[in-house]
PDB file of C-alpha atoms in Angstrom:
ATOM      1  CA  MET L  21      16.281  -0.817   6.083  1.00 89.00           C
ATOM      2  CA  VAL L  22      14.087  -1.106   2.989  1.00 92.00           C
ATOM      3  CA  LEU L  23      11.221  -2.533   5.048  1.00 92.00           C
ATOM      4  CA  LEU L  24      11.587   0.202   7.669  1.00 92.00           C
ATOM      5  CA  ILE L  25      11.520   2.917   5.008  1.00 94.00           C
ATOM      6  CA  ALA L  26       8.540   1.283   3.269  1.00 94.00           C
ATOM      7  CA  GLY L  27       6.740   0.942   6.600  1.00 94.00           C
ATOM      8  CA  GLY L  28       7.378   4.596   7.400  1.00 94.00           C
ATOM      9  CA  LEU L  29       6.041   5.728   4.023  1.00 96.00           C
ATOM     10  CA  LEU L  30       2.992   3.487   4.336  1.00 95.00           C
ATOM     11  CA  LEU L  31       2.308   4.808   7.832  1.00 95.00           C
ATOM     12  CA  TRP L  32       2.604   8.371   6.561  1.00 96.00           C
ATOM     13  CA  GLY L  33       0.151   7.543   3.743  1.00 95.00           C
ATOM     14  CA  ALA L  34      -2.295   5.924   6.156  1.00 95.00           C
ATOM     15  CA  ASN L  35      -2.240   8.922   8.486  1.00 95.00           C
ATOM     16  CA  PHE L  36      -2.574  11.342   5.575  1.00 95.00           C
ATOM     17  CA  ALA L  37      -5.618   9.506   4.165  1.00 94.00           C
ATOM     18  CA  ASN L  38      -7.372   9.145   7.515  1.00 94.00           C
ATOM     19  CA  ASP L  39      -6.675  12.725   8.629  1.00 95.00           C
ATOM     20  CA  ASN L  40      -7.820  14.078   5.278  1.00 94.00           C
ATOM     21  CA  VAL L  41     -11.041  12.041   5.334  1.00 95.00           C
ATOM     22  CA  HIS L  42     -11.769  13.139   8.912  1.00 95.00           C
ATOM     23  CA  ASN L  43     -11.080  16.822   8.237  1.00 95.00           C
ATOM     24  CA  GLN L  44     -13.082  16.933   5.000  1.00 94.00           C
ATOM     25  CA  LEU L  45     -16.074  15.157   6.526  1.00 95.00           C
ATOM     26  CA  ALA L  46     -15.986  17.276   9.704  1.00 95.00           C
ATOM     27  CA  GLN L  47     -16.151  20.452   7.573  1.00 94.00           C
ATOM     28  CA  GLN L  48     -19.463  19.284   6.100  1.00 92.00           C
ATOM     29  CA  GLN L  49     -21.055  19.278   9.579  1.00 94.00           C
ATOM     30  CA  ILE L  50     -23.351  16.340   8.795  1.00 94.00           C
ATOM     31  CA  THR L  51     -25.029  14.833  11.849  1.00 94.00           C
ATOM     32  CA  PHE L  52     -26.910  11.549  11.973  1.00 94.00           C
ATOM     33  CA  PRO L  53     -30.553  11.754  13.078  1.00 92.00           C
ATOM     34  CA  PRO L  54     -30.995  11.754  16.870  1.00 92.00           C
ATOM     35  CA  VAL L  55     -31.809   8.633  18.867  1.00 90.00           C
ATOM     36  CA  THR L  56     -35.415   9.765  19.237  1.00 89.00           C
ATOM     37  CA  ALA L  57     -35.905   9.601  15.444  1.00 87.00           C
ATOM     38  CA  PHE L  58     -35.500   5.827  15.573  1.00 87.00           C
ATOM     39  CA  ALA L  59     -38.239   5.282  18.164  1.00 85.00           C
ATOM     40  CA  ASN L  60     -41.557   3.958  16.855  1.00 81.00           C
ATOM     41  CA  VAL L  61     -40.445   3.643  13.222  1.00 79.00           C
ATOM     42  CA  LYS L  62     -43.095   2.049  11.048  1.00 79.00           C
ATOM     43  CA  ALA L  63     -43.166   1.155   7.384  1.00 74.00           C
ATOM     44  CA  THR L  64     -45.359   3.801   5.761  1.00 72.00           C
ATOM     45  CA  PRO L  65     -46.143   4.443   2.120  1.00 69.00           C
ATOM     46  CA  GLY L  66     -44.612   7.583   0.629  1.00 67.00           C
ATOM     47  CA  PHE L  67     -41.606   9.417   2.013  1.00 73.00           C
ATOM     48  CA  ALA L  68     -40.322   8.697   5.517  1.00 74.00           C
ATOM     49  CA  GLU L  69     -37.167  10.222   6.995  1.00 81.00           C
ATOM     50  CA  ILE L  70     -36.423   7.036   8.956  1.00 85.00           C
ATOM     51  CA  THR L  71     -37.442   3.645   7.615  1.00 84.00           C
ATOM     52  CA  PRO L  72     -37.208   0.246   9.326  1.00 85.00           C
ATOM     53  CA  SER L  73     -34.345  -0.732   6.984  1.00 85.00           C
ATOM     54  CA  MET L  74     -32.204   2.098   8.424  1.00 87.00           C
ATOM     55  CA  ILE L  75     -32.406   0.920  12.031  1.00 87.00           C
ATOM     56  CA  PRO L  76     -29.662  -1.770  11.975  1.00 89.00           C
ATOM     57  CA  SER L  77     -27.040   0.461  10.356  1.00 91.00           C
ATOM     58  CA  VAL L  78     -27.904   4.151  10.709  1.00 92.00           C
ATOM     59  CA  SER L  79     -29.143   4.003  14.317  1.00 91.00           C
ATOM     60  CA  GLN L  80     -25.724   2.862  15.604  1.00 93.00           C
ATOM     61  CA  TYR L  81     -24.450   6.382  14.826  1.00 95.00           C
ATOM     62  CA  ALA L  82     -27.562   8.233  16.048  1.00 92.00           C
ATOM     63  CA  GLY L  83     -26.815  11.838  17.003  1.00 92.00           C
ATOM     64  CA  GLN L  84     -23.109  11.592  16.043  1.00 94.00           C
ATOM     65  CA  LYS L  85     -21.199  13.880  13.702  1.00 96.00           C
ATOM     66  CA  LEU L  86     -20.159  12.186  10.462  1.00 95.00           C
ATOM     67  CA  THR L  87     -16.320  12.111  10.609  1.00 95.00           C
ATOM     68  CA  THR L  88     -15.163   8.630   9.542  1.00 95.00           C
ATOM     69  CA  GLY L  89     -15.144   6.680   6.317  1.00 94.00           C
ATOM     70  CA  GLU L  90     -17.318   3.922   7.751  1.00 95.00           C
ATOM     71  CA  GLN L  91     -19.904   6.488   8.877  1.00 96.00           C
ATOM     72  CA  ALA L  92     -19.800   8.049   5.396  1.00 96.00           C
ATOM     73  CA  LYS L  93     -20.563   4.670   3.817  1.00 96.00           C
ATOM     74  CA  VAL L  94     -23.524   4.046   6.134  1.00 96.00           C
ATOM     75  CA  TYR L  95     -24.897   7.557   5.607  1.00 95.00           C
ATOM     76  CA  ALA L  96     -24.462   7.340   1.818  1.00 95.00           C
ATOM     77  CA  ASP L  97     -25.831   3.842   1.302  1.00 93.00           C
ATOM     78  CA  ASP L  98     -28.420   3.437   4.033  1.00 92.00           C
ATOM     79  CA  PHE L  99     -29.649   6.991   4.648  1.00 92.00           C
ATOM     80  CA  ILE L 100     -29.260   8.967   1.407  1.00 93.00           C
ATOM     81  CA  GLY L 101     -29.616   5.852  -0.754  1.00 91.00           C
ATOM     82  CA  ASN L 102     -32.894   4.988   0.955  1.00 89.00           C
ATOM     83  CA  HIS L 103     -34.179   8.547   0.468  1.00 89.00           C
ATOM     84  CA  LEU L 104     -33.193   8.530  -3.193  1.00 89.00           C
ATOM     85  CA  ALA L 105     -35.064   5.275  -3.707  1.00 88.00           C
ATOM     86  CA  GLN L 106     -38.167   6.812  -2.109  1.00 87.00           C
ATOM     87  CA  ILE L 107     -37.969  10.134  -3.968  1.00 86.00           C
ATOM     88  CA  GLY L 108     -37.137   8.552  -7.314  1.00 86.00           C
ATOM     89  CA  GLN L 109     -39.681   5.760  -6.814  1.00 84.00           C
ATOM     90  CA  GLY L 110     -36.886   3.248  -7.412  1.00 83.00           C
ATOM     91  CA  LYS L 111     -35.673   4.961 -10.584  1.00 84.00           C
ATOM     92  CA  SER L 112     -32.369   6.773 -11.128  1.00 83.00           C
ATOM     93  CA  TYR L 113     -31.494  10.398 -11.819  1.00 84.00           C
ATOM     94  CA  SER L 114     -31.014   9.657 -15.517  1.00 86.00           C
ATOM     95  CA  TYR L 115     -34.577   8.334 -15.771  1.00 84.00           C
ATOM     96  CA  TRP L 116     -36.090  11.465 -14.177  1.00 84.00           C
ATOM     97  CA  SER L 117     -33.880  13.784 -16.206  1.00 86.00           C
ATOM     98  CA  GLY L 118     -35.019  12.032 -19.401  1.00 86.00           C
ATOM     99  CA  GLN L 119     -38.631  12.284 -18.277  1.00 82.00           C
ATOM    100  CA  ALA L 120     -38.293  16.028 -17.656  1.00 83.00           C
ATOM    101  CA  MET L 121     -36.772  16.579 -21.116  1.00 86.00           C
ATOM    102  CA  SER L 122     -39.398  14.502 -22.902  1.00 85.00           C
ATOM    103  CA  LEU L 123     -42.454  16.245 -21.398  1.00 80.00           C
ATOM    104  CA  PRO L 124     -43.946  19.485 -22.746  1.00 82.00           C
ATOM    105  CA  ALA L 125     -42.034  22.508 -21.436  1.00 81.00           C
ATOM    106  CA  GLY L 126     -43.740  24.325 -18.569  1.00 80.00           C
ATOM    107  CA  SER L 127     -46.282  21.595 -17.901  1.00 82.00           C
ATOM    108  CA  LYS L 128     -46.966  20.501 -14.338  1.00 83.00           C
ATOM    109  CA  ALA L 129     -45.678  17.037 -15.155  1.00 83.00           C
ATOM    110  CA  GLN L 130     -42.479  18.478 -16.646  1.00 83.00           C
ATOM    111  CA  LEU L 131     -41.903  20.721 -13.605  1.00 83.00           C
ATOM    112  CA  ALA L 132     -42.530  17.816 -11.219  1.00 83.00           C
ATOM    113  CA  ALA L 133     -40.143  15.544 -13.134  1.00 82.00           C
ATOM    114  CA  GLN L 134     -37.554  18.340 -13.249  1.00 84.00           C
ATOM    115  CA  GLY L 135     -37.864  18.848  -9.473  1.00 86.00           C
ATOM    116  CA  THR L 136     -37.412  15.124  -8.893  1.00 85.00           C
ATOM    117  CA  ALA L 137     -34.446  15.063 -11.305  1.00 87.00           C
ATOM    118  CA  ASP L 138     -32.809  18.000  -9.489  1.00 89.00           C
ATOM    119  CA  THR L 139     -33.266  16.353  -6.096  1.00 88.00           C
ATOM    120  CA  MET L 140     -31.979  13.029  -7.438  1.00 89.00           C
ATOM    121  CA  PHE L 141     -28.926  14.758  -8.944  1.00 92.00           C
ATOM    122  CA  LYS L 142     -28.022  16.507  -5.695  1.00 92.00           C
ATOM    123  CA  GLY L 143     -28.570  13.373  -3.603  1.00 91.00           C
ATOM    124  CA  THR L 144     -26.633  11.164  -5.997  1.00 92.00           C
ATOM    125  CA  THR L 145     -23.752  13.658  -6.049  1.00 93.00           C
ATOM    126  CA  LEU L 146     -23.564  13.859  -2.250  1.00 94.00           C
ATOM    127  CA  ARG L 147     -23.807  10.081  -2.017  1.00 94.00           C
ATOM    128  CA  GLY L 148     -20.930   9.687  -4.488  1.00 94.00           C
ATOM    129  CA  MET L 149     -18.736  12.129  -2.563  1.00 95.00           C
ATOM    130  CA  LEU L 150     -19.361  10.333   0.720  1.00 96.00           C
ATOM    131  CA  LEU L 151     -18.566   6.976  -0.861  1.00 95.00           C
ATOM    132  CA  GLU L 152     -15.336   8.439  -2.237  1.00 95.00           C
ATOM    133  CA  ALA L 153     -14.385   9.484   1.309  1.00 95.00           C
ATOM    134  CA  TYR L 154     -15.131   5.920   2.407  1.00 96.00           C
ATOM    135  CA  GLY L 155     -12.890   4.582  -0.378  1.00 96.00           C
ATOM    136  CA  PHE L 156      -9.989   6.770   0.742  1.00 95.00           C
ATOM    137  CA  SER L 157     -10.472   5.660   4.342  1.00 95.00           C
ATOM    138  CA  VAL L 158     -10.229   2.027   3.205  1.00 96.00           C
ATOM    139  CA  MET L 159      -7.005   2.818   1.333  1.00 96.00           C
ATOM    140  CA  GLY L 160      -5.668   4.430   4.509  1.00 95.00           C
ATOM    141  CA  GLU L 161      -6.590   1.339   6.502  1.00 95.00           C
ATOM    142  CA  ILE L 162      -4.878  -0.943   3.976  1.00 96.00           C
ATOM    143  CA  ALA L 163      -1.763   1.254   4.085  1.00 96.00           C
ATOM    144  CA  TRP L 164      -1.771   1.043   7.894  1.00 96.00           C
ATOM    145  CA  TYR L 165      -1.884  -2.765   7.833  1.00 96.00           C
ATOM    146  CA  ALA L 166       0.837  -2.850   5.170  1.00 96.00           C
ATOM    147  CA  ALA L 167       2.998  -0.566   7.362  1.00 96.00           C
ATOM    148  CA  LEU L 168       2.455  -2.871  10.319  1.00 96.00           C
ATOM    149  CA  ALA L 169       3.454  -5.891   8.212  1.00 96.00           C
ATOM    150  CA  SER L 170       6.584  -4.057   7.002  1.00 96.00           C
ATOM    151  CA  PHE L 171       7.637  -3.225  10.560  1.00 95.00           C
ATOM    152  CA  ILE L 172       7.019  -6.805  11.725  1.00 96.00           C
ATOM    153  CA  LEU L 173       9.030  -8.217   8.810  1.00 96.00           C
ATOM    154  CA  ALA L 174      11.837  -5.727   9.494  1.00 95.00           C
ATOM    155  CA  GLY L 175      11.905  -6.983  13.103  1.00 94.00           C
ATOM    156  CA  VAL L 176      11.962 -10.627  11.978  1.00 95.00           C
ATOM    157  CA  PHE L 177      14.837  -9.977   9.576  1.00 93.00           C
ATOM    158  CA  PHE L 178      16.725  -8.066  12.275  1.00 93.00           C
ATOM    159  CA  LEU L 179      16.363 -11.037  14.663  1.00 94.00           C
ATOM    160  CA  LEU L 180      17.474 -13.460  11.949  1.00 93.00           C
ATOM    161  CA  THR L 181      20.524 -11.297  11.295  1.00 90.00           C
ATOM    162  CA  LEU L 182      21.425 -11.268  14.995  1.00 89.00           C
ATOM    163  CA  LEU L 183      21.000 -15.035  15.204  1.00 89.00           C
ATOM    164  CA  GLY L 184      23.226 -15.403  12.152  1.00 85.00           C
ATOM    165  CA  PHE L 185      25.981 -13.350  13.776  1.00 82.00           C
ATOM    166  CA  LEU L 186      25.698 -15.352  17.018  1.00 82.00           C
ATOM    167  CA  HIS L 187      25.885 -18.581  15.090  1.00 75.00           C
ATOM    168  CA  PHE L 188      28.899 -17.351  13.114  1.00 70.00           C
ATOM    169  CA  ARG L 189      30.800 -16.508  16.317  1.00 68.00           C
ATOM    170  CA  ARG L 190      30.120 -19.917  17.881  1.00 66.00           C
ATOM    171  CA  GLU L 191      31.045 -22.192  14.966  1.00 59.00           C
ATOM    172  CA  ASP L 192      34.509 -23.439  14.226  1.00 63.00           C
ATOM    173  CA  GLU L 193      35.903 -22.173  11.004  1.00 62.00           C
ATOM    174  CA  LYS L 194      36.128 -25.642   9.522  1.00 61.00           C
ATOM    175  CA  HIS L 195      32.317 -26.116   9.891  1.00 61.00           C
ATOM    176  CA  GLU L 196      31.412 -22.869   8.187  1.00 59.00           C
ATOM    177  CA  LEU L 197      29.769 -23.204   4.811  1.00 62.00           C
ATOM    178  CA  LEU L 198      31.807 -20.441   3.236  1.00 63.00           C
ATOM    179  CA  ALA L 199      34.939 -20.901   5.287  1.00 60.00           C
ATOM    180  CA  PRO L 200      38.212 -20.440   3.396  1.00 63.00           C
ATOM    181  CA  ARG L 201      39.731 -23.776   2.502  1.00 62.00           C
ATOM    182  CA  THR L 202      43.426 -24.433   2.239  1.00 65.00           C
ATOM    183  CA  VAL L 203      44.476 -26.801  -0.415  1.00 65.00           C
ATOM    184  CA  THR L 204      47.814 -28.543  -0.084  1.00 70.00           C
ATOM    185  CA  VAL L 205      49.487 -29.480  -3.247  1.00 72.00           C
ATOM    186  CA  LYS L 206      52.023 -32.263  -3.147  1.00 75.00           C
ATOM    187  CA  GLU L 207      55.091 -31.604  -5.143  1.00 76.00           C
ATOM    188  CA  PRO L 208      56.031 -34.427  -7.475  1.00 74.00           C
ATOM    189  CA  ALA L 209      59.119 -36.276  -6.276  1.00 71.00           C
ATOM    190  CA  LEU L 210      62.266 -35.782  -8.313  1.00 73.00           C
ATOM    191  CA  VAL L 211      63.879 -38.964  -9.404  1.00 63.00           C
TER     192      VAL L 211
END
């Protein structure tokens, strides 16, 4: 019974996590680039929407709506992450934010660094949220496998219990391990 209850709770948790991830991602209405965007991709200096490194991972979801944790991971790491690396020239948001604060206020360089910092902040935030959705989908998947294991173990223990009852009915009482034993005590003879 404990394994069945645990399996039921784990299954509920798995469904909750996966449904929540799907619903939250679907509300964002993010769509992967279309198939045509991956045709004739070349490595070019500067910013490119699609780079050769995106083809193995991002192209498998071309044109699809982003609704699963695995899709969120690919979009965050291989699409947004690639764009952030291009925009930030390999440097992080904190670098560009520091640059913007250290330059003279109102200068072209300060405004450019601030624009890069703002873009990096927004991209990094979206990337983090998508990776969090991926993390919850993995927890849901783990809960699903744990529920399956609980149900299988409950079935195994049920079968073992049935076999134990069958064995108990077929054995003579004298061969039972916990069978009641009768002890005969001899009375001492009176002389």
